[in-house]
Amino acid sequence: MRMLRPATLFAMVLLAAFVVPAWLSPQVAAAEEPKRPVAVMFALDRPIDGSMAPLVLAASRGLFSAEGVAVTLTTAKNSADAIARVASGESDVALADINELIRYRDGAGSQPVKAVFMLFNTAPYAIIARRSRGIGGLTDLEGKTLGVAEGDLAIRLWPAVARHNHLKTETIKLSRVGAALREPILSAGQVDAVSGFSYLSALNLRDRGVPAADLVVLRFADYGCEAYGHAVIVSPGFAAKQPAAVKGVLRALTSGLQLAIKDPAGAVADVVSRMDDASRELELERLQTVLADNVLTSDVRRDGIGGIDPTRFERALDQLAEDGKFHHKRPLPADIFDDSFLPPADSRLVN
């Protein structure tokens, strides 16, 4: 075997000393370079208020960034618009009413948008009435005038609630009004009650000067309504391409909700900082109302936040159908809600 001369061997070693590091350096640099956060467009179905504290905290406290996602919050016109943005891919995820999503999925040409996290375990649908108009309970609505805003979501569950409580609906006059007029016409006494969200209309009316003692909030959930409320929905394309990012968003949201539950006052401070001319006291009461009535239900205290009970969801679908039969095949819970992105069950338990 031919032996290399010392000079030649030295030259080869010297060459390797320069070539090998040059070859390895791009790979080392790539390994050391931190991963870029995944950009996520998150649409809200209405302007920020106290009820959205979990999302605000996830953004303001760095919970999203800790999960490797860079979330941009945008505001849609309503739930229908938020769903449309996700369906078109304009937004990756959104906060929207689950019952609006069910109706969307039943329409022609709909995209397979699904909910992946249930924020409101019970829908905030309610009738807000005036005691001075002789209303103290649901049956007192008979013979009265009920104001219904354009695009109101609560009224879709009204047929089921009325039937369940044996109301004589033919005696209740429905007065259709613009959304901006809902609270003003009740405040002015032009109607006896209005349908809406318990944590919005009731508190807004008090803010308009209607005495709290004169307001009656008849929550549908107290009268047999099993509907779920607002949920996080996701674009099917984004879910397929970025499943880890979807899971990261939900982990951050779960942590934000846990923080809001533990310290509502601190959470509202973050919310108010993102609002114009907001009342800290009003938004704190709004958040506390949402937590008590719509988030921390018996189901959530037993099973944890974020998920659904498929059996109850089936019953909620039946109730929604009373407002109008499904045009296509009646959906199954799995057609609307995908629990595969949820954080582990133990992290979703309420402490």
Short mmCIF file of C-alpha atoms in Angstrom, two decimals:
data_model
loop_
_atom_site.label_atom_id
_atom_site.label_comp_id
_atom_site.label_asym_id
_atom_site.label_seq_id
_atom_site.Cartn_x
_atom_site.Cartn_y
_atom_site.Cartn_z
CA MET A 1 0.00 0.00 0.00
CA ARG A 2 1.34 3.37 -0.99
CA MET A 3 2.04 5.68 1.96
CA LEU A 4 1.26 9.42 1.74
CA ARG A 5 4.16 11.69 2.34
CA PRO A 6 3.97 13.79 5.55
CA ALA A 7 3.59 17.03 3.59
CA THR A 8 0.67 15.66 1.60
CA LEU A 9 -1.06 14.32 4.70
CA PHE A 10 -0.64 17.65 6.46
CA ALA A 11 -2.18 19.46 3.49
CA MET A 12 -5.24 17.18 3.53
CA VAL A 13 -5.79 17.70 7.25
CA LEU A 14 -5.48 21.45 6.83
CA LEU A 15 -8.02 21.42 3.98
CA ALA A 16 -10.47 19.41 6.08
CA ALA A 17 -10.14 21.91 8.91
CA PHE A 18 -11.58 24.59 6.60
CA VAL A 19 -13.98 22.60 4.42
CA VAL A 20 -15.82 20.60 7.12
CA PRO A 21 -16.77 23.59 9.30
CA ALA A 22 -17.88 25.48 6.18
CA TRP A 23 -20.12 22.52 5.24
CA LEU A 24 -21.51 22.12 8.75
CA SER A 25 -22.05 25.81 9.56
CA PRO A 26 -25.36 26.25 7.62
CA GLN A 27 -26.79 23.15 9.33
CA VAL A 28 -25.64 24.29 12.76
CA ALA A 29 -27.03 27.75 12.18
CA ALA A 30 -30.37 26.28 11.06
CA ALA A 31 -30.53 24.13 14.17
CA GLU A 32 -29.75 27.07 16.43
CA GLU A 33 -32.12 29.52 14.69
CA PRO A 34 -35.40 29.79 16.66
CA LYS A 35 -38.56 28.76 14.85
CA ARG A 36 -40.62 31.60 13.53
CA PRO A 37 -44.06 31.89 15.14
CA VAL A 38 -46.99 30.84 13.00
CA ALA A 39 -49.09 33.84 11.98
CA VAL A 40 -52.76 33.42 12.92
CA MET A 41 -55.61 35.74 11.91
CA PHE A 42 -58.26 35.56 14.63
CA ALA A 43 -61.64 37.20 13.93
CA LEU A 44 -63.94 38.30 16.76
CA ASP A 45 -67.65 38.48 15.97
CA ARG A 46 -68.05 41.84 17.73
CA PRO A 47 -65.89 44.55 19.33
CA ILE A 48 -63.89 43.61 22.42
CA ASP A 49 -65.70 43.74 25.75
CA GLY A 50 -65.30 42.13 29.16
CA SER A 51 -66.62 38.78 27.95
CA MET A 52 -63.54 38.39 25.74
CA ALA A 53 -61.08 38.64 28.61
CA PRO A 54 -59.62 35.13 28.04
CA LEU A 55 -58.57 36.06 24.50
CA VAL A 56 -57.27 39.45 25.53
CA LEU A 57 -55.20 37.87 28.32
CA ALA A 58 -53.78 35.27 25.94
CA ALA A 59 -52.54 38.15 23.80
CA SER A 60 -51.49 40.66 26.45
CA ARG A 61 -49.81 38.20 28.81
CA GLY A 62 -47.72 36.53 26.10
CA LEU A 63 -49.60 33.23 26.21
CA PHE A 64 -50.01 33.06 22.44
CA SER A 65 -46.36 33.84 21.76
CA ALA A 66 -45.27 31.23 24.31
CA GLU A 67 -47.11 28.67 22.17
CA GLY A 68 -45.32 29.72 18.99
CA VAL A 69 -48.22 31.61 17.42
CA ALA A 70 -48.41 35.28 16.46
CA VAL A 71 -52.12 36.10 16.74
CA THR A 72 -53.67 39.16 15.13
CA LEU A 73 -57.16 39.96 16.46
CA THR A 74 -59.63 41.47 13.99
CA THR A 75 -63.31 42.38 14.36
CA ALA A 76 -66.08 41.02 12.14
CA LYS A 77 -69.60 42.49 11.83
CA ASN A 78 -71.28 39.54 13.58
CA SER A 79 -71.08 35.75 13.89
CA ALA A 80 -72.24 35.20 10.31
CA ASP A 81 -69.46 37.47 9.04
CA ALA A 82 -66.86 35.80 11.28
CA ILE A 83 -67.86 32.39 9.93
CA ALA A 84 -67.72 33.67 6.34
CA ARG A 85 -64.19 34.97 6.91
CA VAL A 86 -63.03 31.59 8.19
CA ALA A 87 -64.82 29.75 5.37
CA SER A 88 -63.10 31.92 2.76
CA GLY A 89 -59.69 31.65 4.42
CA GLU A 90 -59.54 35.38 5.15
CA SER A 91 -59.27 34.44 8.84
CA ASP A 92 -57.72 31.27 10.23
CA VAL A 93 -59.82 31.05 13.37
CA ALA A 94 -62.72 33.02 14.81
CA LEU A 95 -65.03 33.40 17.76
CA ALA A 96 -68.61 32.79 16.67
CA ASP A 97 -71.97 31.51 17.88
CA ILE A 98 -72.13 27.73 17.49
CA ASN A 99 -75.79 27.81 16.45
CA GLU A 100 -75.00 30.26 13.66
CA LEU A 101 -72.31 27.81 12.55
CA ILE A 102 -74.82 24.94 12.54
CA ARG A 103 -77.16 26.94 10.31
CA TYR A 104 -74.26 27.93 8.05
CA ARG A 105 -73.21 24.31 7.62
CA ASP A 106 -76.79 23.47 6.62
CA GLY A 107 -76.66 25.95 3.74
CA ALA A 108 -75.80 25.28 0.13
CA GLY A 109 -72.11 25.46 -0.75
CA SER A 110 -70.92 25.71 2.84
CA GLN A 111 -67.34 24.84 3.75
CA PRO A 112 -66.61 22.16 6.40
CA VAL A 113 -65.82 24.72 9.10
CA LYS A 114 -65.86 23.20 12.58
CA ALA A 115 -65.76 24.43 16.15
CA VAL A 116 -62.76 23.26 18.17
CA PHE A 117 -63.25 24.93 21.56
CA MET A 118 -66.48 25.77 23.38
CA LEU A 119 -66.03 29.03 25.27
CA PHE A 120 -69.66 29.46 26.39
CA ASN A 121 -70.98 26.18 27.76
CA THR A 122 -74.47 27.67 27.73
CA ALA A 123 -75.78 30.21 25.25
CA PRO A 124 -76.40 33.70 26.68
CA TYR A 125 -79.82 33.90 24.99
CA ALA A 126 -82.40 35.68 27.12
CA ILE A 127 -85.49 37.82 27.23
CA ILE A 128 -84.81 41.14 28.95
CA ALA A 129 -88.03 42.68 30.28
CA ARG A 130 -89.32 45.51 32.48
CA ARG A 131 -91.05 44.74 35.79
CA SER A 132 -92.93 48.00 35.39
CA ARG A 133 -94.57 46.44 32.32
CA GLY A 134 -95.96 43.61 34.43
CA ILE A 135 -93.33 40.98 33.62
CA GLY A 136 -91.71 38.91 36.34
CA GLY A 137 -91.51 35.52 34.65
CA LEU A 138 -91.73 33.87 31.25
CA THR A 139 -95.50 33.33 31.27
CA ASP A 140 -96.02 37.05 31.86
CA LEU A 141 -94.91 37.63 28.25
CA GLU A 142 -98.32 36.44 27.06
CA GLY A 143 -100.24 39.42 25.73
CA LYS A 144 -97.09 41.55 25.58
CA THR A 145 -94.88 42.94 22.80
CA LEU A 146 -91.41 41.45 22.34
CA GLY A 147 -88.82 43.46 20.43
CA VAL A 148 -86.59 41.33 18.20
CA ALA A 149 -83.51 42.86 16.60
CA GLU A 150 -82.51 42.12 13.04
CA GLY A 151 -80.10 39.15 13.01
CA ASP A 152 -80.88 38.27 16.63
CA LEU A 153 -79.63 34.78 17.49
CA ALA A 154 -81.72 34.23 20.61
CA ILE A 155 -85.01 34.23 18.74
CA ARG A 156 -84.03 31.05 16.88
CA LEU A 157 -84.32 29.08 20.11
CA TRP A 158 -87.48 30.90 21.15
CA PRO A 159 -89.88 28.34 19.57
CA ALA A 160 -88.30 25.52 21.61
CA VAL A 161 -88.33 27.55 24.83
CA ALA A 162 -91.94 28.64 24.28
CA ARG A 163 -93.10 25.09 23.57
CA HIS A 164 -91.19 23.65 26.52
CA ASN A 165 -92.86 26.17 28.83
CA HIS A 166 -96.34 25.87 27.25
CA LEU A 167 -96.58 29.53 26.28
CA LYS A 168 -99.42 30.83 24.15
CA THR A 169 -97.17 32.30 21.50
CA GLU A 170 -100.08 33.53 19.42
CA THR A 171 -100.71 36.13 22.12
CA ILE A 172 -97.12 37.46 22.04
CA LYS A 173 -96.49 40.12 19.41
CA LEU A 174 -93.02 40.12 17.84
CA SER A 175 -91.89 43.59 16.82
CA ARG A 176 -88.93 43.54 14.40
CA VAL A 177 -86.46 46.39 14.90
CA GLY A 178 -82.97 47.37 13.86
CA ALA A 179 -80.19 46.06 16.07
CA ALA A 180 -79.21 49.56 17.19
CA LEU A 181 -82.75 50.21 18.44
CA ARG A 182 -83.13 47.14 20.67
CA GLU A 183 -82.16 48.73 23.97
CA PRO A 184 -83.51 52.23 23.20
CA ILE A 185 -87.06 51.02 22.45
CA LEU A 186 -87.21 49.03 25.68
CA SER A 187 -85.76 51.93 27.60
CA ALA A 188 -88.39 54.21 26.07
CA GLY A 189 -91.19 51.75 26.87
CA GLN A 190 -92.13 51.15 23.22
CA VAL A 191 -91.99 47.38 23.82
CA ASP A 192 -92.39 45.30 26.96
CA ALA A 193 -89.30 43.14 26.48
CA VAL A 194 -86.53 42.36 24.01
CA SER A 195 -84.62 39.24 23.07
CA GLY A 196 -80.85 39.28 23.18
CA PHE A 197 -77.76 38.27 25.16
CA SER A 198 -78.06 38.43 28.93
CA TYR A 199 -74.62 39.95 29.46
CA LEU A 200 -75.06 42.56 26.73
CA SER A 201 -78.59 43.94 26.62
CA ALA A 202 -79.28 43.82 30.35
CA LEU A 203 -76.09 45.63 31.32
CA ASN A 204 -76.37 48.08 28.44
CA LEU A 205 -79.88 49.00 29.56
CA ARG A 206 -78.66 49.72 33.07
CA ASP A 207 -75.93 51.83 31.55
CA ARG A 208 -78.68 53.76 29.74
CA GLY A 209 -80.32 54.57 33.06
CA VAL A 210 -82.95 51.86 33.41
CA PRO A 211 -83.07 50.96 37.14
CA ALA A 212 -81.69 47.50 37.90
CA ALA A 213 -84.77 46.74 40.00
CA ASP A 214 -86.96 47.28 36.94
CA LEU A 215 -85.07 44.79 34.76
CA VAL A 216 -85.88 41.08 34.57
CA VAL A 217 -83.47 38.75 32.78
CA LEU A 218 -85.18 35.54 31.69
CA ARG A 219 -82.30 33.29 30.65
CA PHE A 220 -83.26 30.59 28.16
CA ALA A 221 -80.93 28.17 29.94
CA ASP A 222 -83.16 28.46 33.03
CA TYR A 223 -86.19 27.51 30.96
CA GLY A 224 -85.00 24.30 29.32
CA CYS A 225 -82.76 25.58 26.51
CA GLU A 226 -79.75 23.26 26.06
CA ALA A 227 -77.95 25.27 23.40
CA TYR A 228 -74.24 25.95 23.60
CA GLY A 229 -72.96 29.45 22.89
CA HIS A 230 -69.83 31.01 21.46
CA ALA A 231 -67.02 28.76 20.27
CA VAL A 232 -63.67 28.99 18.54
CA ILE A 233 -64.00 27.84 14.94
CA VAL A 234 -61.19 27.04 12.53
CA SER A 235 -60.61 27.10 8.80
CA PRO A 236 -60.41 23.51 7.49
CA GLY A 237 -57.39 24.42 5.37
CA PHE A 238 -55.53 25.99 8.27
CA ALA A 239 -56.38 23.07 10.56
CA ALA A 240 -54.96 20.63 8.02
CA LYS A 241 -51.76 22.61 7.38
CA GLN A 242 -51.08 23.93 10.89
CA PRO A 243 -52.58 21.52 13.45
CA ALA A 244 -49.85 22.34 15.99
CA ALA A 245 -50.69 26.05 15.71
CA VAL A 246 -54.40 25.37 16.30
CA LYS A 247 -53.50 23.37 19.41
CA GLY A 248 -51.21 26.18 20.56
CA VAL A 249 -53.99 28.76 20.20
CA LEU A 250 -56.32 26.60 22.30
CA ARG A 251 -53.71 25.99 24.98
CA ALA A 252 -53.15 29.74 25.26
CA LEU A 253 -56.90 30.39 25.35
CA THR A 254 -57.34 27.76 28.06
CA SER A 255 -54.64 29.44 30.15
CA GLY A 256 -56.21 32.84 29.53
CA LEU A 257 -59.59 31.59 30.68
CA GLN A 258 -58.09 30.08 33.82
CA LEU A 259 -56.46 33.45 34.59
CA ALA A 260 -59.74 35.30 34.03
CA ILE A 261 -61.53 32.91 36.38
CA LYS A 262 -58.93 33.40 39.12
CA ASP A 263 -58.62 37.17 38.79
CA PRO A 264 -61.54 38.82 36.93
CA ALA A 265 -60.57 42.31 38.08
CA GLY A 266 -57.03 41.97 36.77
CA ALA A 267 -58.34 40.50 33.52
CA VAL A 268 -60.70 43.42 32.97
CA ALA A 269 -57.86 45.88 33.42
CA ASP A 270 -56.24 44.34 30.34
CA VAL A 271 -59.54 44.45 28.44
CA VAL A 272 -60.33 48.08 29.23
CA SER A 273 -56.88 49.12 28.04
CA ARG A 274 -57.94 47.96 24.55
CA MET A 275 -61.31 49.73 24.58
CA ASP A 276 -62.28 53.37 24.04
CA ASP A 277 -64.05 55.14 26.93
CA ALA A 278 -64.90 51.86 28.65
CA SER A 279 -66.25 51.57 32.18
CA ARG A 280 -64.07 49.28 34.25
CA GLU A 281 -66.96 48.54 36.62
CA LEU A 282 -69.37 47.72 33.79
CA GLU A 283 -66.93 45.42 32.00
CA LEU A 284 -66.02 43.68 35.24
CA GLU A 285 -69.69 42.98 35.87
CA ARG A 286 -70.04 41.78 32.27
CA LEU A 287 -67.17 39.32 32.70
CA GLN A 288 -68.42 38.09 36.05
CA THR A 289 -71.89 37.56 34.57
CA VAL A 290 -70.47 35.55 31.67
CA LEU A 291 -68.31 33.43 33.94
CA ALA A 292 -71.18 32.67 36.31
CA ASP A 293 -73.92 32.12 33.73
CA ASN A 294 -72.20 30.85 30.59
CA VAL A 295 -68.77 29.44 31.43
CA LEU A 296 -68.67 27.88 34.89
CA THR A 297 -71.66 25.59 34.49
CA SER A 298 -72.12 22.27 36.26
CA ASP A 299 -70.93 20.52 33.09
CA VAL A 300 -67.72 22.54 33.04
CA ARG A 301 -67.03 22.03 36.73
CA ARG A 302 -67.37 18.30 36.14
CA ASP A 303 -65.69 17.83 32.74
CA GLY A 304 -63.50 20.91 32.29
CA ILE A 305 -63.61 23.85 29.90
CA GLY A 306 -63.61 23.74 26.12
CA GLY A 307 -65.46 20.51 25.32
CA ILE A 308 -69.04 19.42 24.73
CA ASP A 309 -71.36 16.65 25.87
CA PRO A 310 -72.43 14.90 22.61
CA THR A 311 -75.73 13.74 24.10
CA ARG A 312 -76.66 17.25 25.18
CA PHE A 313 -75.49 18.58 21.81
CA GLU A 314 -77.98 16.21 20.12
CA ARG A 315 -80.79 17.65 22.22
CA ALA A 316 -79.66 21.18 21.39
CA LEU A 317 -79.81 20.32 17.68
CA ASP A 318 -83.39 19.12 18.15
CA GLN A 319 -84.32 22.41 19.81
CA LEU A 320 -82.68 24.47 17.09
CA ALA A 321 -84.63 22.52 14.47
CA GLU A 322 -87.90 23.75 15.97
CA ASP A 323 -87.22 27.15 14.40
CA GLY A 324 -86.99 25.45 11.00
CA LYS A 325 -86.11 22.00 9.78
CA PHE A 326 -82.64 21.34 8.42
CA HIS A 327 -82.48 21.73 4.66
CA HIS A 328 -80.01 18.90 4.33
CA LYS A 329 -79.06 15.94 6.49
CA ARG A 330 -79.35 16.63 10.20
CA PRO A 331 -75.78 17.05 11.45
CA LEU A 332 -74.12 14.89 14.05
CA PRO A 333 -72.14 16.51 16.87
CA ALA A 334 -68.91 15.36 15.19
CA ASP A 335 -69.93 17.21 12.02
CA ILE A 336 -69.88 20.49 13.92
CA PHE A 337 -67.39 20.02 16.77
CA ASP A 338 -63.88 18.53 16.57
CA ASP A 339 -62.33 17.83 19.98
CA SER A 340 -59.01 16.54 18.63
CA PHE A 341 -57.28 19.93 19.07
CA LEU A 342 -58.26 20.40 22.72
CA PRO A 343 -55.56 20.53 25.39
CA PRO A 344 -55.30 17.55 27.77
CA ALA A 345 -58.31 17.10 30.03
CA ASP A 346 -56.39 17.77 33.26
CA SER A 347 -55.31 21.22 32.06
CA ARG A 348 -58.93 22.12 31.32
CA LEU A 349 -60.28 21.31 34.77
CA VAL A 350 -61.37 24.31 36.79
CA ASN A 351 -59.35 24.58 39.98
#
